[in-house]
Short mmCIF file of C-alpha atoms and ligand atoms in Angstrom, two decimals:
data_model
loop_
_atom_site.label_atom_id
_atom_site.label_comp_id
_atom_site.label_asym_id
_atom_site.label_seq_id
_atom_site.Cartn_x
_atom_site.Cartn_y
_atom_site.Cartn_z
CA UNK A 1 -220.14 -52.47 -87.64
CA UNK A 2 -217.49 -54.03 -89.69
CA UNK A 3 -213.84 -54.93 -88.99
CA UNK A 4 -211.48 -53.47 -91.58
CA UNK A 5 -208.06 -53.88 -90.08
CA UNK A 6 -206.08 -56.14 -87.68
CA UNK A 7 -203.04 -54.33 -86.36
CA UNK A 8 -199.82 -55.73 -85.04
CA UNK A 9 -199.54 -52.96 -82.53
CA UNK A 10 -201.99 -50.73 -80.74
CA UNK A 11 -200.38 -47.60 -82.21
CA UNK A 12 -200.94 -48.83 -85.74
CA UNK A 13 -204.64 -49.30 -84.97
CA UNK A 14 -204.85 -45.75 -83.52
CA UNK A 15 -203.02 -44.20 -86.43
CA UNK A 16 -205.48 -45.74 -88.81
CA UNK A 17 -208.49 -44.52 -86.71
CA UNK A 18 -206.96 -41.07 -86.79
CA UNK A 19 -206.62 -41.23 -90.61
CA UNK A 20 -210.22 -42.45 -90.91
CA UNK A 21 -211.37 -39.54 -88.68
CA UNK A 22 -209.54 -37.08 -90.95
CA UNK A 23 -211.59 -38.52 -93.83
CA UNK A 24 -214.80 -38.07 -91.84
CA UNK A 25 -215.14 -41.83 -91.06
CA UNK A 26 -215.88 -42.96 -87.54
CA UNK A 27 -214.18 -46.05 -86.31
CA UNK A 28 -213.04 -47.64 -83.05
CA UNK A 29 -210.17 -49.81 -81.80
CA UNK A 30 -211.10 -53.03 -80.12
CA UNK A 31 -208.76 -55.49 -78.36
CA UNK A 32 -206.14 -52.84 -77.66
CA UNK A 33 -205.10 -54.56 -74.43
CA UNK A 34 -205.48 -58.10 -75.59
CA UNK A 35 -202.11 -58.70 -77.31
CA UNK A 36 -200.73 -60.25 -74.07
CA UNK A 37 -202.90 -63.28 -74.77
CA UNK A 38 -201.51 -63.77 -78.23
CA UNK A 39 -200.42 -67.41 -78.32
CA UNK A 40 -203.39 -68.59 -76.27
CA UNK A 41 -205.90 -67.66 -78.96
CA UNK A 42 -205.72 -67.10 -82.70
CA UNK A 43 -203.77 -63.86 -83.49
CA UNK A 44 -206.50 -62.24 -85.35
CA UNK A 45 -208.67 -62.50 -82.25
CA UNK A 46 -206.08 -61.20 -79.84
CA UNK A 47 -204.59 -58.33 -81.86
CA UNK A 48 -205.90 -54.76 -81.91
CA UNK A 49 -208.66 -54.31 -84.41
CA UNK A 50 -210.18 -51.36 -86.16
CA UNK A 51 -213.96 -51.48 -86.69
CA UNK A 52 -216.06 -49.05 -88.70
CA UNK A 53 -219.07 -47.58 -86.90
CA UNK A 54 -221.02 -47.42 -90.17
CA UNK A 55 -220.80 -50.16 -92.83
CA UNK A 56 -221.69 -47.61 -95.45
CA UNK A 57 -218.20 -46.09 -94.97
CA UNK A 58 -216.53 -49.31 -96.11
CA UNK A 59 -215.50 -48.27 -99.63
CA UNK A 60 -214.03 -44.93 -98.44
CA UNK A 61 -212.41 -46.63 -95.50
CA UNK A 62 -210.73 -49.12 -97.81
CA UNK A 63 -209.24 -46.28 -99.83
CA UNK A 64 -207.88 -44.72 -96.62
CA UNK A 65 -206.49 -48.13 -95.56
CA UNK A 66 -204.74 -48.64 -98.87
CA UNK A 67 -203.14 -45.13 -98.65
CA UNK A 68 -202.17 -45.75 -94.99
CA UNK A 69 -200.47 -49.08 -95.75
CA UNK A 70 -198.62 -47.65 -98.82
CA UNK A 71 -197.31 -44.93 -96.63
CA UNK A 72 -196.16 -47.32 -93.92
CA UNK A 73 -194.39 -49.42 -96.51
CA UNK A 74 -192.53 -46.40 -97.85
CA UNK A 75 -188.81 -46.66 -97.25
CA UNK A 76 -185.74 -44.65 -98.02
CA UNK A 77 -185.51 -40.92 -97.72
CA UNK A 78 -186.91 -37.71 -99.20
CA UNK A 79 -184.90 -34.60 -99.94
CA UNK A 80 -186.47 -31.31 -98.73
CA UNK A 81 -187.10 -29.05 -101.68
CA UNK A 82 -186.45 -25.94 -99.49
CA UNK A 83 -183.35 -26.72 -97.45
CA UNK A 84 -182.04 -29.92 -99.12
CA UNK A 85 -182.15 -31.71 -95.82
CA UNK A 86 -182.56 -35.51 -96.01
CA UNK A 87 -185.73 -36.76 -94.29
CA UNK A 88 -187.11 -40.34 -93.72
CA UNK A 89 -189.65 -41.16 -96.45
CA UNK A 90 -192.40 -41.53 -93.92
CA UNK A 91 -192.15 -37.91 -92.78
CA UNK A 92 -194.75 -35.44 -94.20
CA UNK A 93 -192.77 -32.33 -93.07
CA UNK A 94 -189.13 -31.55 -93.14
CA UNK A 95 -187.66 -32.04 -89.65
CA UNK A 96 -185.25 -29.18 -90.28
CA UNK A 97 -187.38 -26.40 -91.81
CA UNK A 98 -190.89 -27.67 -91.49
CA UNK A 99 -191.74 -27.42 -95.23
CA UNK A 100 -194.08 -30.00 -96.69
CA UNK A 101 -192.32 -32.87 -98.33
ZN1 LIG B 1 -186.28 -28.52 -95.14
#
């Protein structure tokens, strides 16, 4: 097993695990309840971590991670091509009409 990501929040770790699963990569979250001890131990020990089940998935997992982080860093808004509604850039579907952005 190999650690590929240290998350600030539990939800970030689970979002990444979900993304990896969509790519056919098995991974698990460790330390999800440990953030209360941050300050007593080094942060990268206490924060939620994503570990790959199979080291052979590392290259593909890194690609998923890069895409995931790029998406999380996206800011601003996107205009729906169907209804012209403004959506946050992180949305994949228009909140108004449901069309893919
Ligand atoms: Zn729309």
